Structures are given as C-alpha cells and as structure tokens.
Short mmCIF file of C-alpha atoms in Angstrom, two decimals:
data_model
loop_
_atom_site.label_atom_id
_atom_site.label_comp_id
_atom_site.label_asym_id
_atom_site.label_seq_id
_atom_site.Cartn_x
_atom_site.Cartn_y
_atom_site.Cartn_z
CA MET A 1 0.00 0.00 0.00
CA MET A 2 1.35 3.40 -0.90
CA ALA A 3 1.98 5.80 1.93
CA ALA A 4 -0.42 8.71 2.12
CA ARG A 5 1.04 11.86 0.64
CA GLN A 6 1.58 14.53 3.25
CA SER A 7 0.61 18.08 2.39
CA ASP A 8 3.37 20.66 2.48
CA PRO A 9 2.44 23.20 5.19
CA ARG A 10 4.53 25.80 3.36
CA VAL A 11 2.24 25.66 0.30
CA MET A 12 -0.62 28.07 0.81
CA PRO A 13 -3.97 27.29 -0.85
CA PRO A 14 -4.97 29.74 -3.56
CA ALA A 15 -6.86 32.76 -2.35
CA ALA A 16 -10.59 32.60 -2.99
CA PRO A 17 -11.56 34.66 -6.04
CA GLY A 18 -13.28 37.99 -5.58
CA VAL A 19 -16.81 38.38 -6.95
CA ASP A 20 -18.75 41.34 -8.35
CA LEU A 21 -22.46 40.49 -8.29
CA PHE A 22 -24.89 42.86 -10.07
CA CYS A 23 -28.61 42.87 -9.24
CA ARG A 24 -31.50 44.91 -10.62
CA VAL A 25 -34.63 44.57 -8.50
CA ILE A 26 -37.54 43.87 -10.84
CA ASP A 27 -39.65 41.40 -8.88
CA ASN A 28 -39.77 43.09 -5.45
CA TYR A 29 -37.95 40.36 -3.56
CA GLY A 30 -37.11 37.54 -5.96
CA ASP A 31 -34.06 39.04 -7.64
CA ILE A 32 -32.46 40.48 -4.53
CA GLY A 33 -33.44 37.40 -2.52
CA VAL A 34 -31.40 35.13 -4.80
CA CYS A 35 -28.48 37.57 -5.04
CA TRP A 36 -28.23 38.22 -1.31
CA ARG A 37 -28.28 34.52 -0.56
CA LEU A 38 -25.65 33.81 -3.23
CA ALA A 39 -23.43 36.60 -1.91
CA ARG A 40 -23.58 35.17 1.61
CA CYS A 41 -22.91 31.61 0.43
CA LEU A 42 -19.87 32.69 -1.58
CA HIS A 43 -18.45 34.70 1.31
CA GLN A 44 -19.41 32.66 4.36
CA ASP A 45 -18.99 29.15 2.93
CA HIS A 46 -16.09 29.78 0.52
CA GLY A 47 -14.28 32.88 1.77
CA CYS A 48 -14.78 34.92 -1.39
CA PRO A 49 -14.59 38.70 -1.14
CA VAL A 50 -17.96 39.77 -2.53
CA ARG A 51 -19.17 43.13 -3.78
CA LEU A 52 -22.94 43.24 -4.29
CA TRP A 53 -24.29 45.99 -6.58
CA VAL A 54 -28.01 46.69 -6.04
CA ASP A 55 -30.18 49.36 -7.67
CA ASP A 56 -33.04 49.28 -5.10
CA LEU A 57 -31.79 49.34 -1.53
CA ARG A 58 -35.27 49.87 -0.08
CA ALA A 59 -36.42 46.51 -1.41
CA PHE A 60 -33.18 45.03 -0.10
CA GLN A 61 -33.90 46.46 3.36
CA HIS A 62 -37.08 44.37 3.62
CA LEU A 63 -34.92 41.23 3.42
CA CYS A 64 -32.07 42.58 5.54
CA ARG A 65 -33.05 45.19 8.10
CA ALA A 66 -29.44 46.34 8.59
CA ILE A 67 -29.32 47.87 5.09
CA ASP A 68 -29.40 51.68 5.00
CA PRO A 69 -31.10 52.81 1.76
CA GLY A 70 -29.47 56.25 2.05
CA LEU A 71 -25.87 55.03 1.74
CA SER A 72 -24.02 54.72 -1.55
CA ALA A 73 -21.64 52.14 -0.06
CA GLN A 74 -21.85 50.01 3.07
CA ALA A 75 -20.85 46.60 4.36
CA HIS A 76 -22.87 43.92 6.12
CA ALA A 77 -22.01 40.32 7.06
CA GLY A 78 -18.59 40.83 5.48
CA ILE A 79 -20.05 41.77 2.10
CA ASP A 80 -19.50 45.14 0.40
CA ILE A 81 -22.78 46.60 -0.83
CA ILE A 82 -22.81 49.29 -3.51
CA HIS A 83 -25.84 51.32 -4.53
CA TRP A 84 -25.98 50.79 -8.29
CA SER A 85 -27.22 54.18 -9.47
CA GLY A 86 -26.46 56.49 -12.38
CA SER A 87 -23.05 57.33 -10.99
CA ILE A 88 -20.94 54.36 -9.87
CA PRO A 89 -17.57 54.33 -8.10
CA ASP A 90 -14.42 53.63 -10.09
CA LEU A 91 -13.58 50.21 -8.63
CA GLU A 92 -11.29 47.57 -10.08
CA PRO A 93 -13.35 44.55 -11.20
CA HIS A 94 -13.04 41.31 -9.26
CA ASP A 95 -11.98 37.93 -10.67
CA ILE A 96 -15.59 36.88 -11.27
CA VAL A 97 -18.32 39.17 -12.57
CA ILE A 98 -21.88 37.89 -12.26
CA GLU A 99 -24.85 39.67 -13.78
CA ALA A 100 -28.02 38.28 -12.29
CA PHE A 101 -30.79 37.59 -14.80
CA ALA A 102 -29.20 39.47 -17.72
CA CYS A 103 -29.18 42.80 -15.88
CA ASP A 104 -26.31 44.26 -17.97
CA PRO A 105 -23.49 45.60 -15.76
CA PRO A 106 -22.44 49.23 -16.30
CA THR A 107 -20.47 49.73 -19.51
CA SER A 108 -17.71 51.49 -17.57
CA HIS A 109 -17.26 48.40 -15.39
CA ILE A 110 -17.29 46.07 -18.41
CA ALA A 111 -14.61 48.23 -20.07
CA ARG A 112 -12.30 47.70 -17.09
CA MET A 113 -12.75 43.92 -16.98
CA PRO A 114 -10.21 42.76 -19.65
CA GLY A 115 -6.97 41.78 -17.98
CA ARG A 116 -8.61 41.82 -14.54
CA SER A 117 -11.72 39.61 -14.52
CA LYS A 118 -11.25 35.96 -15.43
CA LEU A 119 -14.90 34.92 -15.68
CA TRP A 120 -18.12 36.69 -16.67
CA LEU A 121 -21.37 34.88 -15.93
CA ASN A 122 -25.00 35.54 -16.68
CA LEU A 123 -26.82 33.89 -13.78
CA GLU A 124 -30.13 32.75 -15.24
CA TYR A 125 -33.44 32.06 -13.55
CA LEU A 126 -34.02 28.69 -11.95
CA ALA A 127 -34.69 26.15 -14.70
CA THR A 128 -37.00 23.19 -14.20
CA GLU A 129 -37.26 22.17 -17.86
CA ALA A 130 -35.17 19.36 -19.38
CA TRP A 131 -33.45 21.67 -21.91
CA ALA A 132 -31.59 23.58 -19.16
CA ALA A 133 -28.73 21.08 -18.85
CA GLY A 134 -27.94 21.54 -22.55
CA CYS A 135 -27.71 25.32 -22.21
CA HIS A 136 -25.86 25.46 -18.90
CA GLY A 137 -22.29 26.67 -19.35
CA MET A 138 -22.78 27.81 -22.95
CA GLU A 139 -20.55 30.64 -24.11
CA SER A 140 -21.82 33.99 -25.38
CA PRO A 141 -18.99 35.85 -27.15
CA GLN A 142 -19.21 39.62 -26.77
CA PRO A 143 -18.54 42.30 -29.41
CA ASP A 144 -15.43 43.48 -27.54
CA GLY A 145 -13.97 39.97 -27.53
CA GLN A 146 -14.79 39.12 -23.93
CA ARG A 147 -16.42 35.78 -23.14
CA LYS A 148 -19.61 35.49 -21.14
CA PHE A 149 -21.18 32.21 -20.04
CA PHE A 150 -24.74 31.22 -19.19
CA PHE A 151 -25.14 29.64 -15.76
CA PHE A 152 -28.45 27.88 -15.08
CA PRO A 153 -29.46 26.92 -11.53
CA GLY A 154 -31.48 23.74 -11.49
CA PHE A 155 -32.31 20.44 -9.85
CA LEU A 156 -30.94 18.02 -12.43
CA PRO A 157 -27.36 16.86 -12.94
CA GLY A 158 -25.72 19.01 -15.60
CA THR A 159 -27.21 22.26 -14.24
CA GLY A 160 -25.69 24.67 -11.73
CA GLY A 161 -27.52 23.27 -8.69
CA ILE A 162 -29.39 25.31 -6.10
CA LEU A 163 -28.40 27.69 -3.33
CA ARG A 164 -27.84 25.72 -0.14
CA GLU A 165 -25.64 26.70 2.79
CA LYS A 166 -23.25 24.07 4.13
CA THR A 167 -24.84 24.02 7.60
CA LEU A 168 -28.48 24.28 6.51
CA THR A 169 -29.54 20.68 7.09
CA ARG A 170 -28.08 20.60 10.60
CA GLN A 171 -29.76 23.91 11.46
CA ARG A 172 -33.13 22.66 10.23
CA GLN A 173 -32.91 19.39 12.11
CA GLU A 174 -31.93 21.10 15.36
CA TRP A 175 -34.79 23.60 14.98
CA GLN A 176 -37.47 21.01 14.24
CA ALA A 177 -36.33 18.79 17.12
CA ASP A 178 -37.27 21.44 19.70
CA THR A 179 -41.05 21.79 19.30
CA ALA A 180 -41.39 23.96 22.40
CA GLN A 181 -38.91 26.45 20.95
CA VAL A 182 -40.80 26.47 17.66
CA ARG A 183 -44.11 27.30 19.34
CA ARG A 184 -42.53 30.04 21.48
CA TRP A 185 -40.98 31.62 18.41
CA LEU A 186 -44.25 31.54 16.48
CA THR A 187 -46.10 33.04 19.45
CA ASP A 188 -43.59 35.90 19.57
CA LEU A 189 -44.45 36.72 15.95
CA LEU A 190 -48.06 37.36 16.98
CA PRO A 191 -47.96 39.67 20.02
CA HIS A 192 -51.37 41.26 19.32
CA ASP A 193 -53.34 38.26 17.98
CA GLU A 194 -54.73 36.55 21.08
CA THR A 195 -56.71 34.02 19.05
CA ALA A 196 -53.59 32.85 17.24
CA ARG A 197 -51.61 32.71 20.48
CA VAL A 198 -54.25 30.48 22.07
CA LEU A 199 -54.36 28.23 18.99
CA LEU A 200 -50.59 27.77 19.17
CA GLU A 201 -51.07 26.08 22.54
CA GLN A 202 -52.97 23.24 20.84
CA PRO A 203 -50.61 20.36 20.00
CA ASP A 204 -52.68 19.17 17.01
CA LEU A 205 -52.92 22.62 15.37
CA GLN A 206 -52.08 22.63 11.65
CA ILE A 207 -49.84 25.56 10.69
CA VAL A 208 -49.97 26.78 7.08
CA THR A 209 -47.88 29.61 5.60
CA LEU A 210 -48.97 31.64 2.58
CA PHE A 211 -46.60 33.68 0.41
CA CYS A 212 -48.31 34.27 -2.93
CA TYR A 213 -48.77 36.67 -5.83
CA PRO A 214 -51.90 38.87 -5.92
CA ASP A 215 -53.48 36.71 -8.65
CA ALA A 216 -53.38 33.50 -6.60
CA PRO A 217 -56.77 31.76 -6.12
CA VAL A 218 -56.82 32.61 -2.40
CA ALA A 219 -60.62 32.50 -2.01
CA GLU A 220 -60.62 28.93 -3.32
CA LEU A 221 -57.73 28.07 -0.99
CA LEU A 222 -59.72 29.31 2.00
CA LEU A 223 -62.70 27.19 0.95
CA ALA A 224 -60.44 24.15 0.69
CA LEU A 225 -58.78 24.74 4.05
CA GLY A 226 -62.16 25.29 5.69
CA ARG A 227 -63.28 21.83 4.60
CA LEU A 228 -60.31 20.08 6.19
CA PRO A 229 -60.57 18.48 9.63
CA GLY A 230 -58.88 20.11 12.61
CA GLN A 231 -57.89 23.66 13.52
CA ILE A 232 -55.77 25.56 10.98
CA LEU A 233 -53.71 28.69 11.54
CA LEU A 234 -52.87 30.44 8.26
CA LEU A 235 -49.83 32.73 8.61
CA VAL A 236 -49.48 35.48 5.99
CA PRO A 237 -46.49 37.85 5.94
CA GLU A 238 -47.09 41.58 5.75
CA ARG A 239 -46.66 43.04 2.25
CA VAL A 240 -48.33 39.99 0.72
CA VAL A 241 -51.36 41.38 -1.11
CA LEU A 242 -54.50 39.32 -0.61
CA PRO A 243 -57.80 39.72 -2.48
CA ALA A 244 -60.94 40.70 -0.61
CA LEU A 245 -61.60 37.95 1.90
CA PRO A 246 -65.01 36.42 2.65
CA ALA A 247 -67.00 38.13 5.39
CA THR A 248 -66.95 34.92 7.40
CA LEU A 249 -64.43 32.11 7.46
CA ALA A 250 -64.88 28.47 8.32
CA PRO A 251 -64.81 28.01 12.11
CA ASN A 252 -61.69 25.83 11.92
CA LEU A 253 -59.65 28.52 10.10
CA HIS A 254 -57.90 31.59 11.49
CA ILE A 255 -55.78 34.00 9.41
CA ALA A 256 -52.96 35.87 11.12
CA ARG A 257 -50.60 38.47 9.71
CA ILE A 258 -46.94 38.17 10.69
CA PRO A 259 -43.99 40.48 9.98
CA PHE A 260 -42.14 40.24 6.67
CA LEU A 261 -39.14 38.20 7.80
CA PRO A 262 -35.45 38.33 6.88
CA GLN A 263 -34.22 35.24 5.07
CA PRO A 264 -32.88 33.24 8.07
CA GLU A 265 -36.15 33.77 9.96
CA TYR A 266 -38.24 32.89 6.90
CA ASP A 267 -36.37 29.59 6.76
CA ARG A 268 -37.43 28.94 10.36
CA LEU A 269 -41.03 29.72 9.44
CA LEU A 270 -40.94 27.16 6.63
CA TRP A 271 -39.38 24.58 8.96
CA SER A 272 -42.12 25.24 11.54
CA ALA A 273 -45.15 24.72 9.30
CA ASP A 274 -47.16 21.66 8.31
CA LEU A 275 -47.81 23.09 4.84
CA ASN A 276 -46.11 25.91 2.94
CA LEU A 277 -47.51 27.82 -0.02
CA VAL A 278 -44.73 29.83 -1.64
CA ARG A 279 -44.09 31.94 -4.71
CA GLY A 280 -41.16 32.72 -6.98
CA GLU A 281 -37.72 31.18 -7.15
CA ASP A 282 -35.91 31.67 -3.85
CA SER A 283 -38.88 30.73 -1.65
CA PHE A 284 -39.56 27.69 -3.85
CA VAL A 285 -36.08 26.31 -3.24
CA ARG A 286 -36.18 27.11 0.48
CA ALA A 287 -39.53 25.36 0.88
CA LEU A 288 -38.19 22.28 -0.88
CA LEU A 289 -35.15 22.27 1.39
CA ALA A 290 -37.50 22.50 4.39
CA GLY A 291 -38.85 19.06 3.49
CA GLN A 292 -42.47 19.91 4.38
CA PRO A 293 -45.52 19.49 2.11
CA MET A 294 -45.83 22.54 -0.14
CA LEU A 295 -47.45 24.26 -3.10
CA TRP A 296 -45.48 26.53 -5.43
CA GLN A 297 -46.91 29.46 -7.39
CA ALA A 298 -44.76 30.33 -10.39
CA TYR A 299 -44.73 33.93 -11.67
CA ARG A 300 -47.63 34.11 -14.13
CA GLN A 301 -46.71 34.66 -17.79
CA ASP A 302 -48.69 35.32 -20.96
CA GLU A 303 -50.42 32.34 -22.55
CA GLU A 304 -49.77 30.37 -19.35
CA ALA A 305 -46.10 29.90 -20.28
CA HIS A 306 -45.29 29.63 -16.56
CA LEU A 307 -47.05 26.27 -16.47
CA ALA A 308 -44.12 24.79 -18.39
CA LYS A 309 -41.93 25.46 -15.34
CA VAL A 310 -44.46 23.86 -13.03
CA GLU A 311 -44.98 20.87 -15.31
CA GLY A 312 -41.22 20.56 -15.76
CA TRP A 313 -40.63 20.15 -12.03
CA LEU A 314 -43.56 17.78 -11.60
CA HIS A 315 -42.24 15.64 -14.47
CA GLN A 316 -38.63 15.68 -13.23
CA THR A 317 -39.62 14.50 -9.78
CA GLN A 318 -42.40 12.10 -10.85
CA ALA A 319 -44.62 13.75 -8.27
CA PRO A 320 -47.76 11.86 -7.20
CA GLU A 321 -50.90 12.75 -9.10
CA THR A 322 -52.50 14.43 -6.08
CA ILE A 323 -49.57 16.85 -5.88
CA ARG A 324 -49.71 17.46 -9.61
CA GLN A 325 -53.41 18.34 -9.61
CA ALA A 326 -53.11 20.65 -6.59
CA TRP A 327 -50.05 22.47 -8.03
CA LEU A 328 -51.69 23.02 -11.40
CA ALA A 329 -54.89 24.29 -9.76
CA TRP A 330 -52.84 26.77 -7.70
CA ASN A 331 -51.11 28.07 -10.85
CA ARG A 332 -54.14 28.45 -13.12
CA PRO A 333 -56.90 31.06 -13.07
CA ALA A 334 -59.62 30.08 -10.64
CA ASP A 335 -62.58 28.16 -12.00
CA ALA A 336 -65.37 25.98 -10.65
CA GLY A 337 -63.00 23.09 -9.99
CA THR A 338 -60.16 24.95 -8.25
CA ALA A 339 -61.37 24.63 -4.67
CA GLU A 340 -62.11 20.92 -5.09
CA ALA A 341 -58.69 20.22 -6.64
CA LEU A 342 -56.96 22.09 -3.80
CA GLU A 343 -59.05 20.34 -1.15
CA GLN A 344 -58.26 16.90 -2.51
CA GLY A 345 -54.59 17.70 -2.71
CA LEU A 346 -54.38 19.33 0.71
CA ARG A 347 -56.11 16.39 2.33
CA CYS A 348 -53.23 14.31 1.05
CA ALA A 349 -50.81 16.76 2.67
CA ASN A 350 -51.70 15.09 5.97
CA ARG A 351 -50.92 11.63 4.69
CA ALA A 352 -47.63 9.81 4.79
CA ARG A 353 -47.16 9.90 1.01
CA TRP A 354 -46.91 13.70 0.75
CA HIS A 355 -44.61 13.92 3.75
CA THR A 356 -42.45 11.12 2.46
CA PHE A 357 -42.25 12.62 -1.03
CA PHE A 358 -41.08 16.05 0.12
CA GLN A 359 -38.75 14.68 2.78
CA ASP A 360 -37.16 12.38 0.20
CA PHE A 361 -36.73 15.23 -2.29
CA SER A 362 -35.16 17.42 0.38
CA ALA A 363 -32.71 14.61 1.15
CA TYR A 364 -31.97 14.30 -2.57
CA LEU A 365 -31.13 18.02 -2.72
CA ASP A 366 -28.83 17.64 0.27
CA GLY A 367 -26.79 15.19 -1.78
CA GLN A 368 -26.47 17.40 -4.86
CA HIS A 369 -23.87 20.07 -5.50
CA ASP A 370 -24.87 23.54 -4.39
CA LEU A 371 -24.87 26.58 -6.65
CA ALA A 372 -22.01 28.47 -5.01
CA SER A 373 -19.71 25.43 -5.11
CA ALA A 374 -20.65 24.68 -8.72
CA LEU A 375 -20.00 28.28 -9.70
CA LEU A 376 -16.52 28.24 -8.21
CA ALA A 377 -15.76 24.86 -9.79
CA PHE A 378 -16.74 26.36 -13.14
CA TYR A 379 -14.44 29.32 -12.47
CA TYR A 380 -11.44 27.10 -11.69
CA LYS A 381 -12.12 24.96 -14.76
CA GLN A 382 -12.32 27.98 -17.07
CA THR A 383 -9.20 29.61 -15.64
CA ALA A 384 -7.30 26.33 -16.06
CA LEU A 385 -8.43 26.03 -19.68
CA SER A 386 -7.44 29.60 -20.46
CA GLY A 387 -4.02 29.09 -18.91
#
C-alpha cells in the first residue's frame, strides 16, 4: 500500500476569487433574494470577497433590516454593498463578474474587466425544464472579444444546482427537534393576535404559511382549508397582497398576519409549518429544502407559459398525481373546480405519502452540489483552460 502523501504546510492554498455580483430589483424580492443569498454563500462558505451591486436598496432592506437605503456604499455580514445608481464608483473589477438575470453591468465596469476579470457569468433564472442542462455553461462571445457564459441553476445533474448553505440541514434538524422552541418563536411573531396565540397552545394545530402573488386563487384556498378536519392557523407575511376575503371564514380557520421576515427567519417559518404555499424562485427552493408538504406558485406569464416550469418540475420529480393536480390548480386562473382540486390535494398533505415525497426530495437536494460550489468549480475549470 502506498503511503499517504503529506501536504506541504509551506504551500498556501490559492486565495478565494473575488466576486462582483450585479442585481436589478424587478420582482420586489425575488431578484435580490437570490443575489443576497448567493453573496452570503460565496463569502461565508467559501471565503470569497464579494461586492454586491443593487439598484433598489429599499427593497433590499425588507430582506435585511441592517441595510441603510441612504448610503451609496456600506458593508454587512462581510459583504461590500454598492448602490448601483447612475453614478458608480471607479472600482477595479473582481476575478468573477456575475450579472443576475441578464441585468447588464455598467459599460464602464465592463470596459475595465479585460486583464482583470477571469470569468463573466450571466446567472439565469431557476430552470426546471429538461433543456436547461444543454444550455448550462454555454458561451456567449461579446462584441469586444470578452467571453460570457450562461449559468443555469437547477435540480438536475448538468445544471448549476441550487443555493444551499453548508450548515443548513443541521440547522433545520436542530430547529425542528425542539417543538417547544418552535411554538414560542411563532407566538412571539403574533404579540397582538390573542386568538392565534391560544391556537398555538394546541398540540394538534395545523400551521400553514402563505406567500403568494396577488393573482393566486386565495378564495378557493380558504374554501379548501375550511373543509379540512382540525384547527388551521394560516400565517401570511405583511406586504403579501390578498384579495378581498369572505365576510366569514370556516370556524376551523384563522388568518394571522406576521412580519415580513429576513431570510434566516423565513427559513425557520418554513421549517415550523405543516404546509407551505410559496411563490417565486428563492422561496420555492427554500420550501423544498425544508422538506415539508408545499405548493409553489410560479410567476404568471402570458399564454400560461409559466405552467411549463411547473410541469417541468412535476415531471422531473415524478410527483404523485394528487400533488400534480393541486399544483396546477394553484397556478391556473380560478374556476369551478379549483377549490375541489386544492381540497383533494391538501387532504393528502396530511398523509404519509406527501410527507415522504417532500422529505425524500429534500434529502436528494442535500446530496447534490450547491450553486455556489458549482459556480466556483466552473471558475477554476475555465481559468485552467485559459491558462
């Protein structure tokens, strides 16, 4: 047997590459939610110096209360944050330049990149369709001779993976193991809702979270929840726009507003619930990682093009038919059959099959490469190829 090779303590590992990450806030929280999480993963898990450029600091502040919208430059959690406005500071580009969702970095920054930046990425939206693996990593030559690459987050091998912190699974397991702590934390979110606080004392209470777009079929959801057995507490973050609610609700259903939570606390909310209804990209991934039964609302597009994303994920995962019908009902305009489809699906959310399905998929994600690690592996591969 060959002796194990000893590492030379005099050889220092290469310094982690610096990253410029550009974000334009179009969907109030989706774009900045992904970018802020990516920035923290790159810095906290991999030691990368990160500079996050954001055009809307007020939207950013809703996700991170420490952000001061009045500052042109600030730092938080070890990350430099620059207000991306008409006038930008003259800063030397980092090794990696990432434009989130084709947001087009400033031309002055692009002009300074040759000879400094080694990789330029266009971070695309989360892809659930089968074609994504074929497009991931494709090159897009630029008129000035620079090379830009498409980077597709996704669930399948051959894509860029999803955002997942190294310690996330342990944190979730420790949180869910302490049910008394969970109930105390939820109660603290509702200081002025005595009905909700009393309900949280019931051990068999079903907790449902709702984070949806304004066009979600909420009235049909309430009908479906009202037909389920047992007491249900529906938690809705502030800033989530709901349609006009019925004058009376089913006696087993109580709706409570909670604060709009920063990302780490929103994770705890998802871990604490029996059922999560989420919207957009970042919350979708976090709900899947939570391993609890869930419904996802994709951002609605013309001619129902968003359904391709929903169908793509359902097909990839071979989701049970009850999940498929409930997800499609949640993503289509309401009709006479919406409430029934949701009710049938949500009844299954209390059965072992739904729990097992989502717990198994969460475990599958734990075993896949994460987006930040895949991004850095792509960087090292490209720099090696370019010499």
